[in-house]
């Protein structure tokens, strides 16, 4: 092979310039030509090269020269197209369009019956042209003289003995028998009487017989001789009658190829097929009337998958693309384009279809836009991400604001198709802005589809803003007057539960779902119940993994004083929730001892102290006294001092329980406020605070001293109470309250409860108004 290529290159170097390069050799039937695949040096385009070696085959040189002459002068779509030719004393080279021998397809049986009919129809038209318009005889018609082009069309070659019947010295009479394998295909009358017998019958008789043998070959394989002529094995029944008349042994009884063609084109004939009609009409698609174009496109759309792919890729597709873009083919033509493009390789799609698709997205025609969006799923996998994000999406978003609802809706549906081809910046920026607009669309169907779309693209949203966007959008849809929009919101919430934290589920999602449980529509109520169950299961699972409490372990009564009891797990049920408050109330009663003392109020309204804490006794400092004894003695001293205080107006007798409930009635929720103050850790009057306490409490962690506090001095509880009261209240005129007076006693004239152990802390009013969250769900898209 390398030697042959070197010889060819050497011959080219010695002769006239031939701007084509030889490639691989192609196997063909017995022929005077050697066929090569070639390329054009100028642009690298494909071609085929027929080579004839004059030195090695000089006796058949007239056949080669006749073929070159006829190929140059015979112009017909069904004839091999010649690009260039070179003729010297040693060789003849003919460069043609890239060809593949039809024999290859026949041997592989890769041709469908419809494609064979379409090919035979094309060859019949070419032979008719040669016989009638050209007044000539081909003389060597067979499968070996037929080739397929890159577009899949059948092209006729083998013009070695093609002759004009008006030429008495035509080459066919002299060299007809020198064509390779001519004995197999020679008609019976020529086999008996020689090639001069052509003059005694119709000049179309030879080609008619050879066309019949070609029909047999393409359906069955090789034609071995005259014995097989007339056999109908493998041939479609609709062709039987015409085929038998083509191979009739009597040349005068044969029908011409022209007649066979006419019979086939009749209604119901073997050439009356959709594929043949389409191939005839596609070339003039641009000049057809609107009715003819519509009919042609309908036929194209009904084609089955056995159409010749190469022909549609090379011939039909370019014509349809031109019709869509410039010739008024419209959406129907583009639908056919998409059907054909599914058969294309990715490289062909990128080169032929992709540029047109990009340009069509800039077309303002709504019908074209809707057609593009409908067919987007068929081509999205073939479109590169950069093309979709940078070229298609900027033009596609104009559909979100189009006046036609159908365009807005189709644009919205296309988001699910292209979402994986968009960058994160595009998704979380421009796309969400447009979805925020369609969520407020006047069409309820578009609002509903926006909710569905957000639910399906939730995984593509940025994690930083995803929960905010989804909750705002879905909770807004829950208030939509359109029942299906509300139902879609519930379905979307159920599908996106994983994207919310437990805190968001409990504080934002569940409260928004609850009103739907009593929706007027049963469809919404049922779905709300299902969605609620999903979120409750999520929250219960999270709660099961939480600790029982975050409070510190309880201190001893001597060190930490009386504390409100913590509800135990068995107390958490709905039937025992009050036990906590009662036990706390019992602790208060048990901690109170001594006598209730009246409170004197002077005429000027200034409260008079009833008890004061004496200064620390030096003898108790560092003496190691029992803290309980110190506390008791301090309480006794306080009691004795209180007894000595003057009483101007005695208060009515009351019990400790009556005072507690009266106080609860006057200041609802104050006890919970005292706990909150302590938990806030602000140090201003917490329930468990002490003057020198080292306790620091946050929302989640409380740190206390593990050792009871003892500075060696007598604790001044009354002084501590006065200091706290001075911070929170004050006397009229800005003067601090005297020691021993509580806030309630100074203002309301009530007698303070003085105990021998611990004072009762003044209660704080809780602000029960809900806090402003600042979240504007109705404008969830405004922040982007």
XYZ file of C-alpha atoms in Angstrom:
784
model
C 0.000 0.000 0.000
C 2.787 2.391 0.907
C 4.509 1.550 -2.375
C 1.318 2.337 -4.306
C 0.955 5.687 -2.559
C 4.572 6.505 -3.348
C 4.048 5.657 -6.993
C 0.967 7.834 -7.159
C 2.817 10.707 -5.507
C 5.690 10.323 -7.934
C 3.335 10.355 -10.916
C 1.622 13.488 -9.632
C 4.955 15.212 -9.203
C 5.830 14.548 -12.841
C 2.460 15.643 -14.284
C 0.188 18.703 -14.068
C -0.789 19.896 -10.597
C -3.571 17.938 -8.859
C -4.721 19.781 -5.683
C -6.022 16.664 -3.922
C -4.363 14.202 -1.573
C -4.853 10.448 -1.805
C -6.117 8.533 1.200
C -7.165 4.930 1.772
C -8.069 2.636 -1.076
C -11.723 1.656 -1.325
C -12.763 -1.862 -2.329
C -15.140 -1.916 -5.301
C -16.494 -4.445 -7.760
C -14.367 -5.427 -10.711
C -13.654 -2.157 -12.494
C -11.089 -0.405 -14.657
C -10.822 2.221 -11.901
C -9.123 2.218 -8.525
C -11.081 4.247 -5.995
C -9.433 6.213 -3.161
C -10.725 8.392 -0.376
C -9.127 11.799 -0.720
C -9.075 15.323 0.655
C -8.806 18.702 -0.911
C -5.536 20.336 0.116
C -6.935 23.868 0.203
C -9.597 23.281 2.865
C -9.314 19.634 3.898
C -12.772 18.787 2.568
C -13.558 15.181 1.689
C -13.552 13.814 -1.833
C -13.088 10.585 -3.772
C -10.484 9.967 -6.475
C -10.899 7.561 -9.411
C -7.468 6.520 -10.682
C -6.692 4.769 -13.991
C -3.191 3.482 -14.667
C -2.639 3.787 -18.431
C 0.562 1.724 -18.462
C -0.969 -1.260 -16.676
C -4.296 -1.257 -18.540
C -3.721 0.362 -21.913
C -6.274 -1.817 -23.760
C -9.092 -0.264 -21.751
C -7.862 3.308 -22.114
C -10.771 4.219 -24.487
C -13.211 3.185 -21.775
C -11.524 5.453 -19.200
C -11.400 8.386 -21.601
C -15.087 7.936 -22.497
C -16.070 7.835 -18.814
C -14.129 11.047 -18.123
C -15.727 12.781 -21.109
C -19.299 11.756 -20.221
C -18.922 12.614 -16.533
C -17.744 16.106 -17.447
C -20.586 16.752 -19.873
C -23.496 14.919 -18.205
C -25.103 17.259 -15.679
C -27.853 15.748 -13.543
C -28.506 15.524 -9.755
C -28.363 11.736 -10.006
C -24.943 11.659 -11.690
C -21.645 11.659 -9.798
C -20.438 15.246 -9.376
C -16.932 15.824 -10.735
C -14.691 18.312 -8.905
C -11.537 18.121 -11.013
C -9.676 15.812 -13.370
C -6.143 15.323 -14.682
C -5.202 13.276 -17.772
C -1.647 12.415 -18.806
C 0.050 9.715 -20.845
C 0.516 7.562 -17.746
C -2.583 8.136 -15.624
C -6.083 9.630 -15.406
C -7.331 11.050 -12.099
C -10.926 12.118 -11.513
C -11.746 13.901 -8.212
C -15.425 13.671 -7.265
C -17.648 14.247 -4.261
C -17.049 11.757 -1.429
C -18.655 8.457 -2.429
C -19.307 5.057 -0.886
C -20.007 2.043 -3.152
C -23.625 0.924 -2.926
C -22.303 -2.629 -2.796
C -21.146 -2.001 0.790
C -24.678 -1.271 1.966
C -26.134 -4.202 0.018
C -23.696 -6.685 1.532
C -24.347 -5.388 5.064
C -28.117 -5.296 4.391
C -28.208 -1.894 6.052
C -30.850 -0.410 3.752
C -34.505 -0.334 4.761
C -37.150 -1.145 2.115
C -38.257 2.493 2.036
C -34.694 3.682 1.500
C -34.207 1.149 -1.330
C -37.369 2.397 -3.042
C -36.170 5.967 -2.657
C -32.766 5.044 -4.155
C -34.254 3.098 -7.052
C -36.542 6.017 -7.769
C -33.536 8.333 -8.007
C -31.644 5.947 -10.344
C -34.753 5.464 -12.494
C -35.016 9.220 -12.943
C -31.344 9.413 -13.950
C -31.646 6.545 -16.453
C -34.786 8.124 -17.891
C -32.841 11.347 -18.375
C -30.011 9.502 -20.125
C -32.350 7.584 -22.406
C -34.783 10.383 -23.255
C -33.156 13.784 -22.848
C -29.659 12.479 -23.567
C -30.710 10.034 -26.338
C -28.054 7.719 -24.953
C -27.578 4.235 -23.567
C -25.757 3.645 -20.316
C -24.994 0.026 -21.184
C -23.366 -0.895 -17.820
C -26.098 -0.338 -15.222
C -25.628 -2.486 -12.098
C -25.067 -2.138 -8.341
C -21.319 -1.829 -9.007
C -21.860 1.422 -10.975
C -23.976 3.066 -8.258
C -22.541 4.978 -5.265
C -23.984 6.833 -2.290
C -22.943 10.389 -1.483
C -22.384 11.881 1.953
C -26.038 12.885 1.936
C -27.101 9.283 1.335
C -28.332 9.951 -2.193
C -27.727 7.326 -4.869
C -25.439 8.552 -7.629
C -24.882 6.868 -10.981
C -21.421 6.297 -12.418
C -19.867 3.615 -14.610
C -19.977 5.692 -17.806
C -17.260 3.660 -19.560
C -19.501 2.682 -22.518
C -22.214 5.355 -22.257
C -22.990 6.214 -25.886
C -25.303 8.372 -27.967
C -27.564 6.258 -30.174
C -27.122 8.726 -33.047
C -23.423 7.948 -33.197
C -22.869 4.996 -35.529
C -19.299 4.600 -34.270
C -20.282 4.701 -30.617
C -17.915 2.968 -28.195
C -20.672 0.685 -26.908
C -20.722 -1.380 -30.072
C -16.953 -1.962 -30.064
C -15.973 -2.053 -26.386
C -19.195 -3.176 -24.693
C -17.859 -6.650 -24.034
C -14.630 -5.271 -22.470
C -16.399 -3.940 -19.362
C -15.481 -6.175 -16.373
C -18.192 -8.773 -15.567
C -20.196 -7.727 -18.612
C -21.164 -11.340 -19.359
C -23.188 -11.556 -16.109
C -25.324 -8.523 -16.902
C -25.564 -8.697 -20.686
C -29.166 -8.955 -21.945
C -30.036 -12.281 -23.675
C -30.263 -10.765 -27.170
C -26.761 -9.275 -26.910
C -25.384 -12.520 -25.527
C -26.724 -14.276 -28.624
C -26.089 -11.718 -31.379
C -23.433 -9.373 -30.057
C -23.608 -5.690 -29.147
C -24.632 -4.645 -32.641
C -28.055 -6.140 -31.840
C -28.743 -2.949 -29.908
C -29.569 -1.250 -33.206
C -32.343 -3.746 -33.939
C -34.490 -2.977 -30.912
C -35.507 -0.004 -28.789
C -32.368 1.763 -27.531
C -33.838 1.762 -24.001
C -34.095 -2.057 -23.915
C -30.526 -2.647 -22.645
C -30.848 -0.203 -19.745
C -34.349 -1.527 -18.943
C -32.996 -5.066 -18.558
C -30.040 -3.899 -16.456
C -32.348 -1.810 -14.254
C -34.362 -5.002 -13.600
C -31.217 -6.897 -12.580
C -30.279 -3.970 -10.302
C -33.656 -4.274 -8.551
C -32.937 -7.955 -7.922
C -29.456 -7.197 -6.569
C -30.427 -4.525 -4.072
C -33.072 -6.771 -2.514
C -31.235 -10.102 -2.697
C -27.493 -9.552 -3.172
C -25.378 -10.513 -6.203
C -27.012 -11.185 -9.555
C -25.344 -14.330 -10.864
C -26.743 -14.544 -14.391
C -29.731 -14.590 -16.744
C -31.218 -17.578 -14.905
C -32.159 -15.331 -11.990
C -33.865 -12.739 -14.164
C -37.563 -12.644 -13.345
C -37.248 -14.224 -9.889
C -39.237 -12.195 -7.365
C -37.562 -13.371 -4.179
C -37.220 -10.449 -1.715
C -38.817 -7.952 -4.082
C -41.914 -6.087 -2.770
C -45.141 -7.479 -4.236
C -46.144 -4.096 -5.653
C -43.068 -4.243 -7.929
C -43.503 -7.768 -9.241
C -45.432 -6.962 -12.377
C -43.235 -4.082 -13.468
C -40.007 -5.903 -12.570
C -40.925 -8.954 -14.698
C -41.639 -6.744 -17.688
C -38.236 -5.045 -17.283
C -36.327 -8.346 -17.559
C -38.450 -9.853 -20.315
C -36.266 -11.911 -22.685
C -37.840 -10.189 -25.703
C -36.386 -6.656 -25.954
C -39.454 -5.374 -27.799
C -41.735 -6.584 -24.970
C -39.764 -4.839 -22.258
C -41.045 -1.667 -20.771
C -38.704 1.282 -20.651
C -37.450 2.608 -17.334
C -39.558 5.689 -18.002
C -42.709 3.532 -18.102
C -41.697 1.660 -14.966
C -41.215 5.013 -13.220
C -44.647 6.228 -14.241
C -46.289 3.040 -13.052
C -44.596 3.346 -9.689
C -45.701 6.956 -9.191
C -49.371 6.196 -9.589
C -51.562 6.349 -6.530
C -50.841 3.270 -4.468
C -47.803 2.398 -6.604
C -44.451 1.236 -5.256
C -42.973 4.746 -5.646
C -45.965 6.392 -3.952
C -44.246 6.841 -0.593
C -43.951 9.731 1.838
C -40.157 9.670 1.715
C -40.054 10.071 -2.059
C -42.561 12.918 -1.971
C -40.532 14.704 0.665
C -37.248 14.412 -1.168
C -38.852 15.883 -4.258
C -40.416 18.793 -2.401
C -37.661 19.705 0.033
C -35.482 21.442 -2.524
C -38.233 23.963 -3.370
C -39.473 24.465 0.209
C -38.693 28.160 0.141
C -40.823 28.862 -2.949
C -43.811 26.679 -2.096
C -47.162 28.187 -1.164
C -48.233 28.175 2.465
C -50.626 25.266 1.896
C -47.991 23.200 0.094
C -45.447 23.958 2.802
C -47.870 22.922 5.539
C -48.597 19.642 3.757
C -44.912 18.915 3.278
C -44.125 19.628 6.915
C -47.004 17.409 8.038
C -45.577 14.578 5.940
C -42.104 15.174 7.354
C -43.428 15.075 10.895
C -45.081 11.703 10.251
C -41.916 10.028 9.044
C -40.864 6.849 10.807
C -37.381 6.219 12.114
C -36.242 4.295 9.021
C -35.602 7.381 6.896
C -32.094 7.803 5.464
C -30.269 9.727 8.173
C -27.510 11.087 5.956
C -29.952 12.562 3.477
C -31.947 14.327 6.156
C -28.775 15.590 7.806
C -27.166 16.914 4.636
C -30.179 17.895 2.541
C -33.400 18.200 4.511
C -32.015 19.728 7.688
C -30.298 22.728 6.058
C -33.408 23.500 4.031
C -35.642 23.299 7.088
C -33.332 25.516 9.139
C -33.370 28.112 6.385
C -37.139 27.868 6.233
C -37.498 28.356 9.997
C -35.124 31.285 10.151
C -35.925 33.104 6.924
C -38.584 31.335 4.868
C -41.599 31.311 7.174
C -41.407 27.626 8.052
C -42.477 28.448 11.582
C -42.788 26.177 14.609
C -43.825 23.131 12.611
C -40.615 23.192 10.591
C -38.602 23.532 13.798
C -40.373 20.498 15.285
C -39.207 18.461 12.296
C -35.705 19.866 12.775
C -35.713 18.590 16.352
C -36.894 15.171 15.245
C -34.081 14.921 12.726
C -31.486 16.311 15.109
C -32.045 13.442 17.541
C -30.268 11.254 14.963
C -27.286 13.600 14.684
C -23.957 13.126 16.390
C -23.039 15.778 18.936
C -20.483 17.276 16.572
C -23.042 17.607 13.784
C -25.606 19.115 16.144
C -23.097 21.671 17.391
C -22.086 22.647 13.866
C -25.486 22.661 12.146
C -28.281 23.202 14.695
C -26.816 25.002 17.714
C -26.013 28.319 15.948
C -29.555 28.510 14.585
C -31.082 27.757 18.001
C -29.091 30.589 19.595
C -30.263 33.018 16.918
C -33.876 31.876 17.208
C -33.975 32.786 20.926
C -33.502 36.396 19.843
C -36.535 36.128 17.548
C -39.510 38.090 18.947
C -42.032 35.727 17.333
C -44.036 34.224 20.211
C -44.869 31.057 18.266
C -41.166 30.429 17.641
C -40.356 31.101 21.298
C -42.990 28.666 22.564
C -41.798 26.047 20.081
C -38.216 26.521 21.266
C -39.255 26.108 24.888
C -41.341 23.022 24.098
C -38.383 21.373 22.359
C -35.775 22.485 24.871
C -35.718 19.056 26.628
C -34.665 17.426 23.327
C -31.571 19.565 22.935
C -30.543 20.731 26.413
C -28.105 17.843 26.917
C -26.303 18.796 23.704
C -25.979 22.477 24.549
C -22.820 23.411 26.498
C -23.297 25.056 29.886
C -21.534 28.236 28.792
C -23.841 28.597 25.788
C -26.980 28.160 27.914
C -25.828 30.469 30.713
C -24.283 33.237 28.586
C -26.258 33.221 25.329
C -29.610 31.479 25.722
C -30.697 32.412 29.274
C -30.301 36.217 28.824
C -32.729 36.031 25.892
C -34.979 33.406 27.481
C -35.814 35.550 30.540
C -37.716 38.044 28.395
C -40.500 35.459 28.404
C -41.053 35.960 32.155
C -42.449 39.432 31.506
C -44.218 38.768 28.205
C -47.812 39.938 27.890
C -48.971 36.517 26.663
C -49.630 34.168 29.617
C -48.699 31.111 27.558
C -45.200 32.510 26.982
C -44.766 33.271 30.687
C -45.936 29.810 31.661
C -43.722 27.990 29.142
C -40.756 30.111 30.201
C -41.411 29.178 33.819
C -41.602 25.468 32.967
C -38.330 25.682 31.059
C -36.514 26.601 34.287
C -36.598 22.958 35.346
C -34.953 21.996 32.061
C -32.087 24.488 32.093
C -31.458 24.755 35.849
C -28.491 22.363 35.763
C -26.864 24.435 33.021
C -26.983 27.715 34.952
C -24.313 29.062 37.266
C -24.973 29.567 40.983
C -24.729 33.309 40.527
C -27.379 33.285 37.813
C -29.710 31.034 39.827
C -29.505 32.974 43.098
C -29.531 36.343 41.391
C -31.409 37.005 38.193
C -33.493 33.826 38.131
C -34.907 34.322 41.634
C -35.834 37.896 40.792
C -37.990 36.695 37.922
C -39.494 33.876 39.991
C -40.450 36.432 42.621
C -42.429 38.246 39.914
C -44.180 35.149 38.612
C -45.102 34.266 42.214
C -47.284 37.407 42.119
C -48.594 36.806 38.597
C -52.220 37.620 37.853
C -52.689 34.098 36.480
C -53.294 31.612 39.319
C -51.824 28.776 37.252
C -48.545 30.646 36.885
C -48.445 31.357 40.623
C -49.036 27.678 41.305
C -46.352 26.586 38.863
C -43.895 29.026 40.432
C -44.386 27.292 43.783
C -43.871 23.903 42.162
C -40.796 25.178 40.343
C -39.231 26.516 43.559
C -39.840 23.220 45.292
C -38.125 21.297 42.525
C -35.100 23.580 42.208
C -34.621 23.926 45.983
C -31.475 21.821 45.901
C -29.937 24.212 43.380
C -30.434 27.319 45.508
C -27.640 28.762 47.607
C -27.549 27.340 51.138
C -27.209 30.799 52.704
C -30.534 32.113 51.386
C -32.413 28.934 50.530
C -34.459 28.620 53.741
C -35.444 32.294 53.721
C -36.542 32.181 50.072
C -38.488 28.939 50.344
C -40.265 29.750 53.605
C -41.222 33.212 52.394
C -42.489 31.926 49.052
C -44.358 28.901 50.392
C -45.972 30.637 53.356
C -47.179 33.346 51.003
C -48.684 30.705 48.710
C -50.467 29.193 51.703
C -52.585 32.369 51.758
C -53.296 32.304 48.017
C -57.033 32.383 47.171
C -56.448 29.727 44.490
C -56.932 26.308 46.050
C -54.313 24.563 43.916
C -51.744 27.204 44.809
C -52.287 26.469 48.505
C -52.106 22.753 47.884
C -48.900 23.201 45.865
C -47.364 25.160 48.747
C -48.104 22.315 51.154
C -46.698 19.754 48.740
C -43.579 21.866 48.257
C -43.114 22.275 52.016
C -43.384 18.522 52.446
C -40.792 17.945 49.724
C -38.306 20.525 51.056
C -38.445 19.714 54.778
C -34.799 18.636 54.750
C -33.629 22.141 53.830
C -34.893 23.751 57.070
C -33.423 23.606 60.550
C -35.443 22.252 63.460
C -35.808 25.782 64.838
C -37.190 27.023 61.506
C -39.549 24.065 61.294
C -40.938 24.739 64.758
C -41.036 28.529 64.786
C -41.824 29.464 61.181
C -43.132 26.533 59.146
C -45.517 24.817 61.537
C -47.294 28.047 62.584
C -47.829 28.832 58.909
C -49.266 25.370 58.194
C -51.688 25.321 61.105
C -54.386 27.561 59.520
C -54.528 25.180 56.569
C -55.744 22.429 58.866
C -59.158 24.106 58.848
C -59.063 25.277 55.225
C -62.418 25.435 53.485
C -61.213 22.902 50.894
C -60.799 19.271 51.914
C -57.950 18.880 49.410
C -55.935 21.471 51.330
C -56.912 20.156 54.758
C -55.809 16.629 53.926
C -52.495 17.761 52.520
C -51.937 20.103 55.463
C -52.355 17.168 57.840
C -49.817 15.103 55.893
C -47.326 17.947 55.755
C -47.809 18.678 59.450
C -47.015 15.044 60.289
C -43.765 15.237 58.330
C -42.583 18.279 60.252
C -43.736 16.938 63.610
C -41.785 13.729 63.058
C -38.737 15.815 62.217
C -39.106 17.924 65.370
C -39.818 14.952 67.629
C -36.749 13.178 66.358
C -34.644 16.258 67.056
C -36.183 16.721 70.501
C -35.467 13.107 71.423
C -31.758 13.805 71.027
C -31.810 16.940 73.156
C -30.693 16.911 76.847
C -33.366 16.928 79.554
C -32.173 20.290 80.839
C -29.382 22.812 80.459
C -29.745 24.102 84.063
C -26.935 23.371 86.570
C -27.310 20.609 89.188
C -29.353 21.753 92.230
C -27.471 23.253 95.248
C -28.064 22.356 98.882
C -30.722 24.365 100.674
C -28.193 25.847 103.087
C -25.871 27.136 100.365
C -28.202 28.210 97.621
C -31.391 29.034 99.466
C -34.856 28.057 98.294
C -35.156 27.308 94.543
C -38.118 26.665 92.348
C -38.333 22.979 91.607
C -37.544 21.694 88.123
C -40.263 19.572 86.574
C -39.284 15.957 86.333
C -39.931 13.922 83.163
C -42.961 12.297 84.742
C -44.358 15.757 85.495
C -44.297 16.920 81.898
C -47.670 15.489 81.050
C -50.669 17.696 80.563
C -52.354 16.349 83.690
C -49.586 17.407 86.120
C -48.347 20.731 84.762
C -49.782 22.593 87.769
C -47.753 20.532 90.233
C -44.680 22.607 89.440
C -46.277 25.907 90.457
C -47.809 24.416 93.604
C -44.537 22.939 94.762
C -42.897 26.292 94.222
C -45.655 27.956 96.198
C -45.111 25.440 99.040
C -41.426 26.272 99.071
C -42.313 29.945 99.555
C -44.588 29.190 102.495
C -42.107 26.933 104.184
C -39.377 29.513 103.821
C -41.460 32.238 105.497
C -41.289 32.447 109.327
C -41.860 35.123 111.944
C -44.703 37.559 112.296
C -46.371 39.833 109.758
C -45.540 43.440 110.664
C -47.638 46.490 109.870
C -46.247 49.276 107.731
C -46.467 52.863 108.839
C -46.866 55.595 106.294
C -46.346 59.183 107.393
C -48.728 61.881 106.346
C -46.318 63.184 103.762
C -46.486 59.858 101.900
C -42.886 58.879 102.553
C -42.609 55.224 103.596
C -41.130 54.534 107.020
C -38.763 51.599 107.318
C -39.966 48.790 109.536
C -36.791 46.777 109.643
C -33.169 47.510 109.125
C -30.163 45.328 108.939
C -27.675 46.044 111.696
C -24.060 46.435 110.790
C -21.985 43.320 110.814
C -20.894 42.292 114.297
C -17.182 42.158 114.577
C -17.290 39.137 116.758
C -18.793 37.033 113.979
C -16.115 37.804 111.413
C -13.940 34.825 110.922
C -15.312 33.113 113.983
C -16.288 29.971 112.149
C -19.867 30.108 113.338
C -22.423 27.888 111.802
C -23.977 29.789 108.869
C -27.397 28.614 109.917
C -26.951 30.066 113.367
C -25.686 33.284 111.903
C -28.693 33.516 109.663
C -31.055 32.751 112.492
C -29.535 35.341 114.764
C -29.669 37.897 112.009
C -33.323 37.183 111.433
C -33.983 37.498 115.218
C -32.249 40.820 115.368
C -34.261 41.966 112.387
C -37.424 40.805 114.117
C -36.604 42.615 117.355
C -35.886 45.818 115.486
C -39.129 45.521 113.545
C -41.132 45.060 116.763
C -39.728 48.293 118.168
C -40.772 50.280 115.088
C -43.833 52.505 115.598
C -47.059 51.417 113.939
C -49.256 54.292 112.893
C -52.068 52.347 111.176
C -52.274 48.596 111.562
C -53.055 46.605 108.427
C -55.860 44.079 108.296
C -54.927 40.587 109.287
C -54.068 38.282 106.403
C -52.438 34.941 105.857
C -49.378 34.215 103.756
C -51.430 32.320 101.164
C -53.900 35.187 100.837
C -51.083 37.624 100.303
C -49.518 35.398 97.629
C -52.666 34.966 95.546
C -53.589 38.643 95.956
C -50.155 39.533 94.712
C -50.510 37.068 91.834
C -53.800 38.692 90.879
C -52.279 42.158 90.893
C -49.131 41.278 88.996
C -49.901 38.459 86.552
C -46.775 36.750 85.241
C -44.352 38.580 87.569
C -42.939 35.401 89.036
C -41.993 34.155 85.489
C -40.383 37.550 84.943
C -38.187 37.035 87.987
C -36.996 33.754 86.499
C -36.346 35.414 83.190
C -34.260 38.067 84.876
C -32.156 35.429 86.462
C -31.741 33.509 83.196
C -30.854 36.613 81.288
C -27.814 36.951 83.436
C -28.037 40.737 83.614
C -27.340 40.800 87.349
C -30.073 43.250 88.267
C -32.356 41.560 90.733
C -32.423 37.957 89.628
C -34.347 35.538 91.735
C -31.271 33.654 92.859
C -28.789 36.583 92.969
C -26.681 37.397 96.072
C -24.557 40.508 96.706
C -21.233 38.785 96.160
C -22.412 35.870 94.047
C -20.000 34.506 91.472
C -22.866 33.185 89.358
C -22.890 34.103 85.651
C -25.833 32.774 83.598
C -26.392 32.845 79.795
C -29.250 31.598 77.626
C -27.826 28.103 77.446
C -25.215 27.681 80.271
C -25.291 28.538 84.018
C -22.115 28.535 86.133
C -22.372 28.582 89.935
C -19.915 28.253 92.758
C -19.755 24.724 94.027
C -18.971 26.000 97.593
C -21.483 27.904 99.745
C -20.576 31.576 100.059
C -19.285 32.622 103.514
C -17.276 35.758 104.078
C -17.276 35.320 107.825
C -19.761 38.131 108.474
C -23.431 38.161 109.135
C -25.308 38.327 105.813
C -27.164 41.596 105.406
C -30.236 40.434 103.473
C -32.306 43.469 104.334
C -29.576 45.762 103.090
C -29.354 43.781 99.899
C -33.107 44.137 99.391
C -32.885 47.870 99.862
C -30.042 48.129 97.355
C -32.027 46.224 94.771
C -35.115 48.307 95.402
C -33.060 51.463 95.022
C -32.029 50.350 91.557
C -35.483 49.464 90.322
C -37.636 52.097 91.966
C -37.039 55.139 94.144
C -38.889 57.585 96.234
C -40.636 60.616 94.774
C -38.132 63.271 94.001
C -35.471 60.777 93.027
C -34.479 59.821 96.641
C -33.585 56.184 97.244
C -35.939 54.032 99.280
C -34.991 53.384 102.887
C -33.710 49.997 103.807
C -36.266 47.358 104.612
C -38.944 48.687 102.272
C -39.933 46.787 99.190
C -41.101 48.457 96.019
C -44.681 47.441 96.604
C -44.638 48.751 100.160
C -43.226 52.121 99.111
C -45.702 52.666 96.365
C -48.860 50.836 97.301
C -48.679 50.962 101.070
C -48.652 47.194 101.432
C -46.877 45.486 104.249
C -43.775 43.657 103.129
C -43.356 40.023 103.964
C -40.361 39.718 106.272
C -38.996 36.247 106.851
C -36.386 34.891 109.127
C -34.459 33.350 106.287
C -34.907 34.884 102.868
C -36.791 37.900 101.583
C -39.418 37.722 98.875
C -38.139 39.479 95.807
C -40.256 42.152 94.181
C -41.802 40.829 90.981
C -41.215 42.182 87.490
C -43.886 42.742 84.876
C -43.392 40.687 81.676
C -43.991 42.303 78.325
C -46.381 39.837 76.671
C -46.526 41.619 73.302
C -44.989 39.630 70.373
C -41.724 40.942 69.154
C -41.371 42.329 65.661
C -39.415 39.874 63.522
C -38.715 42.234 60.694
C -39.347 39.486 58.097
C -41.508 40.680 55.246
C -42.616 37.457 53.609
C -44.755 39.261 51.098
C -41.719 40.850 49.497
C -39.423 37.830 49.544
C -37.937 38.644 46.189
C -37.196 42.329 46.850
C -33.865 41.785 48.511
C -32.168 40.194 45.541
